[in-house]
Short mmCIF file of C-alpha atoms and ligand atoms in Angstrom, two decimals:
data_model
loop_
_atom_site.label_atom_id
_atom_site.label_comp_id
_atom_site.label_asym_id
_atom_site.label_seq_id
_atom_site.Cartn_x
_atom_site.Cartn_y
_atom_site.Cartn_z
CA MET A 231 11.44 -2.89 30.16
CA THR A 232 8.70 -3.31 32.86
CA LYS A 233 5.22 -4.43 31.72
CA LYS A 234 2.32 -2.39 32.29
CA PHE A 235 -1.35 -3.66 31.68
CA ILE A 236 -4.22 -1.27 31.73
CA PRO A 237 -8.45 -2.65 31.03
CA PHE A 238 -9.57 -3.31 27.77
CA SER A 239 -13.05 -2.76 27.08
CA LYS A 240 -14.53 -3.96 23.89
CA PRO A 241 -14.78 -1.37 21.29
CA ILE A 242 -18.22 -2.42 19.91
CA ASP A 243 -20.56 -5.02 21.31
CA LEU A 244 -23.15 -6.36 18.55
CA THR A 245 -26.06 -8.67 19.00
CA ARG A 246 -25.62 -12.06 16.04
CA SER A 247 -27.96 -10.15 14.00
CA GLU A 248 -26.16 -7.14 13.66
CA MET A 249 -23.02 -9.09 13.21
CA LEU A 250 -24.21 -10.59 10.38
CA ARG A 251 -25.67 -7.96 8.63
CA ARG A 252 -22.48 -5.74 8.99
CA SER A 253 -19.72 -8.49 7.90
CA ALA A 254 -21.73 -8.74 4.61
CA GLU A 255 -22.01 -4.40 4.29
CA PHE A 256 -18.23 -4.89 4.84
CA TYR A 257 -17.43 -7.35 2.42
CA GLU A 258 -19.88 -5.73 -0.38
CA PHE A 259 -18.09 -2.95 0.57
CA MET A 260 -14.59 -3.70 -0.16
CA LYS A 261 -15.79 -6.26 -2.81
CA SER A 262 -16.14 -2.33 -4.90
CA ARG A 263 -12.63 -1.64 -4.52
CA ARG A 264 -10.77 -1.76 -7.45
CA THR A 265 -6.77 -1.24 -8.43
CA ILE A 266 -7.42 1.89 -10.44
CA ARG A 267 -4.57 3.10 -13.26
CA GLU A 268 -5.78 6.45 -14.27
CA PHE A 269 -6.41 9.04 -12.25
CA SER A 270 -7.60 12.59 -12.36
CA ASN A 271 -6.16 15.84 -11.17
CA GLU A 272 -8.81 16.22 -8.73
CA GLU A 273 -7.28 17.52 -5.21
CA VAL A 274 -7.15 15.31 -2.14
CA SER A 275 -6.78 16.86 1.45
CA GLN A 276 -4.03 16.56 3.67
CA GLU A 277 -6.12 15.93 6.56
CA VAL A 278 -7.67 13.03 4.89
CA ILE A 279 -4.53 11.57 4.16
CA ASP A 280 -3.09 11.95 7.84
CA ASN A 281 -6.37 10.16 9.14
CA CYS A 282 -5.52 7.47 7.02
CA LEU A 283 -1.67 7.23 7.69
CA LYS A 284 -2.64 7.38 11.34
CA THR A 285 -5.50 4.85 10.76
CA ALA A 286 -2.30 2.40 9.04
CA GLY A 287 -0.33 3.00 12.04
CA THR A 288 -2.39 1.31 14.46
CA ALA A 289 -1.88 -1.82 12.50
CA PRO A 290 -0.72 -4.60 14.65
CA SER A 291 3.35 -5.18 14.73
CA GLY A 292 6.18 -7.88 15.76
CA ALA A 293 6.96 -6.47 19.18
CA ASN A 294 5.25 -3.43 18.46
CA GLN A 295 7.99 -2.13 16.93
CA GLN A 296 5.78 -0.57 13.92
CA PRO A 297 8.50 -0.76 11.17
CA TRP A 298 7.05 1.65 8.80
CA TYR A 299 7.44 4.89 7.34
CA PHE A 300 5.22 6.88 5.11
CA VAL A 301 6.56 9.59 2.43
CA ILE A 302 3.75 11.54 1.04
CA ILE A 303 4.90 13.06 -2.25
CA ARG A 304 3.09 15.91 -3.76
CA ASP A 305 5.77 17.58 -5.49
CA SER A 306 5.42 17.84 -9.32
CA SER A 307 9.59 17.71 -9.59
CA ILE A 308 9.79 14.77 -7.15
CA LYS A 309 6.79 13.05 -8.76
CA ALA A 310 8.70 13.26 -12.34
CA GLN A 311 11.91 12.12 -11.28
CA ILE A 312 10.52 9.31 -9.34
CA ARG A 313 8.42 8.64 -12.94
CA GLU A 314 11.46 8.77 -15.08
CA ALA A 315 13.38 6.31 -12.83
CA ALA A 316 10.29 4.14 -12.25
CA GLU A 317 9.89 3.87 -16.30
CA GLU A 318 13.31 2.98 -16.91
CA GLU A 319 13.20 0.33 -14.46
CA GLU A 320 9.51 -1.21 -16.01
CA ARG A 321 10.96 -0.67 -19.70
CA ASN A 322 13.59 -3.35 -18.77
CA PHE A 323 11.04 -5.55 -16.98
CA TYR A 324 8.88 -5.70 -19.86
CA ALA A 325 11.34 -5.95 -22.29
CA GLY A 326 12.60 -9.28 -20.98
CA ARG A 327 13.99 -8.93 -17.45
CA ALA A 328 10.27 -9.89 -15.98
CA GLY A 329 10.36 -13.26 -18.00
CA ASP A 330 7.72 -15.19 -20.68
CA SER A 331 5.61 -16.62 -17.65
CA TRP A 332 5.54 -13.58 -16.11
CA LEU A 333 4.92 -10.91 -18.60
CA GLU A 334 2.03 -14.05 -19.52
CA ALA A 335 0.50 -13.43 -15.75
CA LEU A 336 0.19 -9.29 -16.37
CA GLU A 337 -1.57 -10.03 -20.13
CA PRO A 338 -5.11 -9.94 -18.38
CA LEU A 339 -4.20 -6.20 -17.00
CA GLY A 340 -3.11 -4.58 -19.92
CA THR A 341 0.03 -3.06 -17.91
CA ASN A 342 3.12 -1.68 -19.71
CA ALA A 343 6.52 0.06 -18.75
CA ASP A 344 3.96 3.86 -19.13
CA LYS A 345 3.15 4.80 -15.80
CA PRO A 346 1.80 8.42 -15.89
CA PHE A 347 0.10 7.96 -13.20
CA LEU A 348 3.03 9.01 -11.11
CA GLU A 349 2.72 12.33 -12.19
CA THR A 350 -1.32 13.07 -12.85
CA ALA A 351 -2.21 11.49 -9.33
CA PRO A 352 -2.41 14.03 -6.74
CA VAL A 353 -0.66 11.50 -3.99
CA LEU A 354 1.85 9.14 -3.92
CA ILE A 355 2.64 7.71 -0.72
CA ALA A 356 6.22 5.96 -0.65
CA ILE A 357 5.96 3.01 1.93
CA PHE A 358 9.22 1.89 3.56
CA GLU A 359 9.96 -1.14 5.78
CA GLN A 360 12.24 -0.28 8.45
CA LYS A 361 14.45 -3.42 9.01
CA TYR A 362 16.23 -2.32 11.85
CA ALA A 363 15.81 1.16 14.02
CA ILE A 364 19.63 2.79 14.11
CA ASP A 365 20.20 4.99 17.24
CA GLU A 366 22.43 8.51 17.44
CA GLN A 367 25.34 5.95 18.29
CA GLY A 368 24.70 3.79 15.42
CA ASN A 369 23.56 0.95 17.64
CA LYS A 370 21.43 -1.17 15.55
CA THR A 371 18.24 -2.89 17.14
CA LYS A 372 16.56 -5.98 14.55
CA HIS A 373 12.81 -5.54 13.77
CA TYR A 374 10.84 -8.55 13.98
CA TYR A 375 8.50 -9.47 11.29
CA ALA A 376 9.20 -6.18 9.89
CA LYS A 377 8.16 -7.06 6.05
CA GLU A 378 4.85 -8.95 7.71
CA SER A 379 3.94 -6.01 9.58
CA VAL A 380 4.47 -3.33 6.85
CA GLY A 381 2.25 -5.83 4.82
CA ILE A 382 -0.19 -5.59 7.31
CA ALA A 383 0.09 -1.68 7.80
CA THR A 384 -0.44 -1.43 3.64
CA GLY A 385 -3.73 -3.23 3.40
CA VAL A 386 -4.93 -1.00 6.39
CA LEU A 387 -4.06 1.94 4.60
CA ILE A 388 -5.79 0.82 1.51
CA THR A 389 -8.73 0.15 3.46
CA ALA A 390 -9.11 3.42 5.38
CA LEU A 391 -8.38 5.05 1.55
CA HIS A 392 -10.61 2.93 -0.15
CA ASN A 393 -13.78 4.04 3.15
CA VAL A 394 -13.06 7.92 1.96
CA GLY A 395 -13.89 7.02 -1.94
CA LEU A 396 -10.17 7.40 -3.07
CA VAL A 397 -8.65 5.06 -5.33
CA THR A 398 -5.00 3.41 -5.44
CA ILE A 399 -2.69 1.34 -7.32
CA THR A 400 -0.08 -0.36 -5.26
CA HIS A 401 2.75 -0.19 -7.75
CA THR A 402 5.99 -1.89 -7.45
CA PRO A 403 8.59 -1.07 -9.76
CA SER A 404 11.72 -3.43 -9.17
CA PRO A 405 14.30 -2.51 -8.02
CA MET A 406 12.87 0.39 -5.75
CA ASN A 407 16.26 1.34 -4.28
CA PHE A 408 16.01 4.65 -6.35
CA LEU A 409 12.97 5.42 -3.89
CA THR A 410 15.51 5.97 -0.86
CA LYS A 411 17.98 8.35 -3.15
CA ILE A 412 15.44 10.54 -4.16
CA LEU A 413 13.27 10.83 -0.55
CA LYS A 414 16.60 10.53 0.98
CA ARG A 415 15.75 7.91 3.21
CA PRO A 416 18.25 6.36 5.72
CA GLU A 417 20.25 3.32 5.90
CA GLY A 418 17.98 0.35 7.62
CA GLU A 419 15.17 1.38 5.43
CA LYS A 420 13.60 -0.57 2.25
CA PRO A 421 11.34 0.96 -0.27
CA PHE A 422 8.33 -1.37 0.39
CA LEU A 423 5.84 -0.52 -2.18
CA LEU A 424 4.70 3.02 -3.70
CA LEU A 425 0.94 3.59 -3.04
CA VAL A 426 -0.65 5.92 -5.49
CA VAL A 427 -3.63 7.80 -4.45
CA GLY A 428 -6.55 10.06 -5.85
CA HIS A 429 -9.68 9.94 -7.58
CA PRO A 430 -10.20 7.79 -10.72
CA ALA A 431 -10.05 9.54 -14.25
CA GLU A 432 -13.83 9.82 -16.01
CA ASP A 433 -14.83 6.89 -18.11
CA VAL A 434 -11.51 4.72 -16.30
CA GLU A 435 -12.16 1.30 -16.99
CA VAL A 436 -11.09 -1.76 -15.29
CA PRO A 437 -10.19 -5.52 -16.30
CA ASP A 438 -12.75 -7.64 -16.18
CA ILE A 439 -11.25 -9.93 -13.33
CA ASP A 440 -12.82 -12.25 -10.66
CA LYS A 441 -11.65 -12.87 -6.69
CA LYS A 442 -11.14 -16.68 -6.28
CA SER A 443 -14.50 -18.11 -4.24
CA LEU A 444 -14.37 -19.17 -0.57
CA LYS A 445 -14.03 -22.35 -1.59
CA ASP A 446 -10.54 -21.92 -3.35
CA ILE A 447 -9.41 -19.32 -0.60
CA SER A 448 -10.34 -21.70 2.81
CA SER A 449 -10.86 -24.69 4.32
CA GLN A 450 -12.46 -25.91 7.51
CA PHE A 451 -11.86 -28.68 10.27
N1 IYR B 652 5.95 -3.61 -11.56
C1 IYR B 652 5.80 -3.72 -13.10
C2 IYR B 652 4.54 -5.45 -13.45
C3 IYR B 652 3.70 -5.50 -12.75
C4 IYR B 652 4.02 -6.72 -11.60
C5 IYR B 652 2.67 -6.98 -11.07
I1 IYR B 652 3.05 -8.68 -10.11
C6 IYR B 652 1.53 -6.59 -11.18
O1 IYR B 652 0.14 -7.05 -10.46
C7 IYR B 652 1.02 -5.48 -11.97
C8 IYR B 652 2.32 -4.96 -12.51
C9 IYR B 652 4.07 -2.50 -13.70
O2 IYR B 652 3.83 -1.68 -12.47
O3 IYR B 652 3.59 -2.74 -14.42
#
């Protein structure tokens, strides 16, 4: 393929003080995001979800291969199937498959095998990683850095949803192969995570946990 370049113009141009103010404001806003495990049944418009998905689709990816696929689930019978399959895996996980140290790490979060949010939340977004593309002749094209790319797109999606006041939980029942079957996804795609989206239940509480300090997550030369 021949390369083609077009001019780029800076989307925003800020003074030093505007830059400082915006960076601090955005930090404050992002700090207010919390993972929520109890949802109300308040609806979320598809237009909003579509805009957030388009935002996720702007993420950078290896060789611009955009190796992500999002399945939106609103149908209650599909949600029920997903909940049943996820809870089966979770029961095994909490009954021992996780191992003692993993369960100990989860203790402060108060999680368990029951996942009612998979049915109460209005929207589930199953995110798939396309490990390779496959054309009509069955030829496979490997995707480079697929997992990293889907991870970045998922981060952008979570940020976009937070930006409109929606709450999420990144749910990762393990293994998640049941999503491929229930959602009839093709070969080459691997479930990456299940993002549960909606509004928080009334009076919901969150774990009293902190984020690491700047000093603990960074250093300078
Ligand atoms: N998938 C399980 C366990 C779990 C694992 C991690 I790592 C978490 O941060 C939270 C939960 C569950 O959803 O309960």
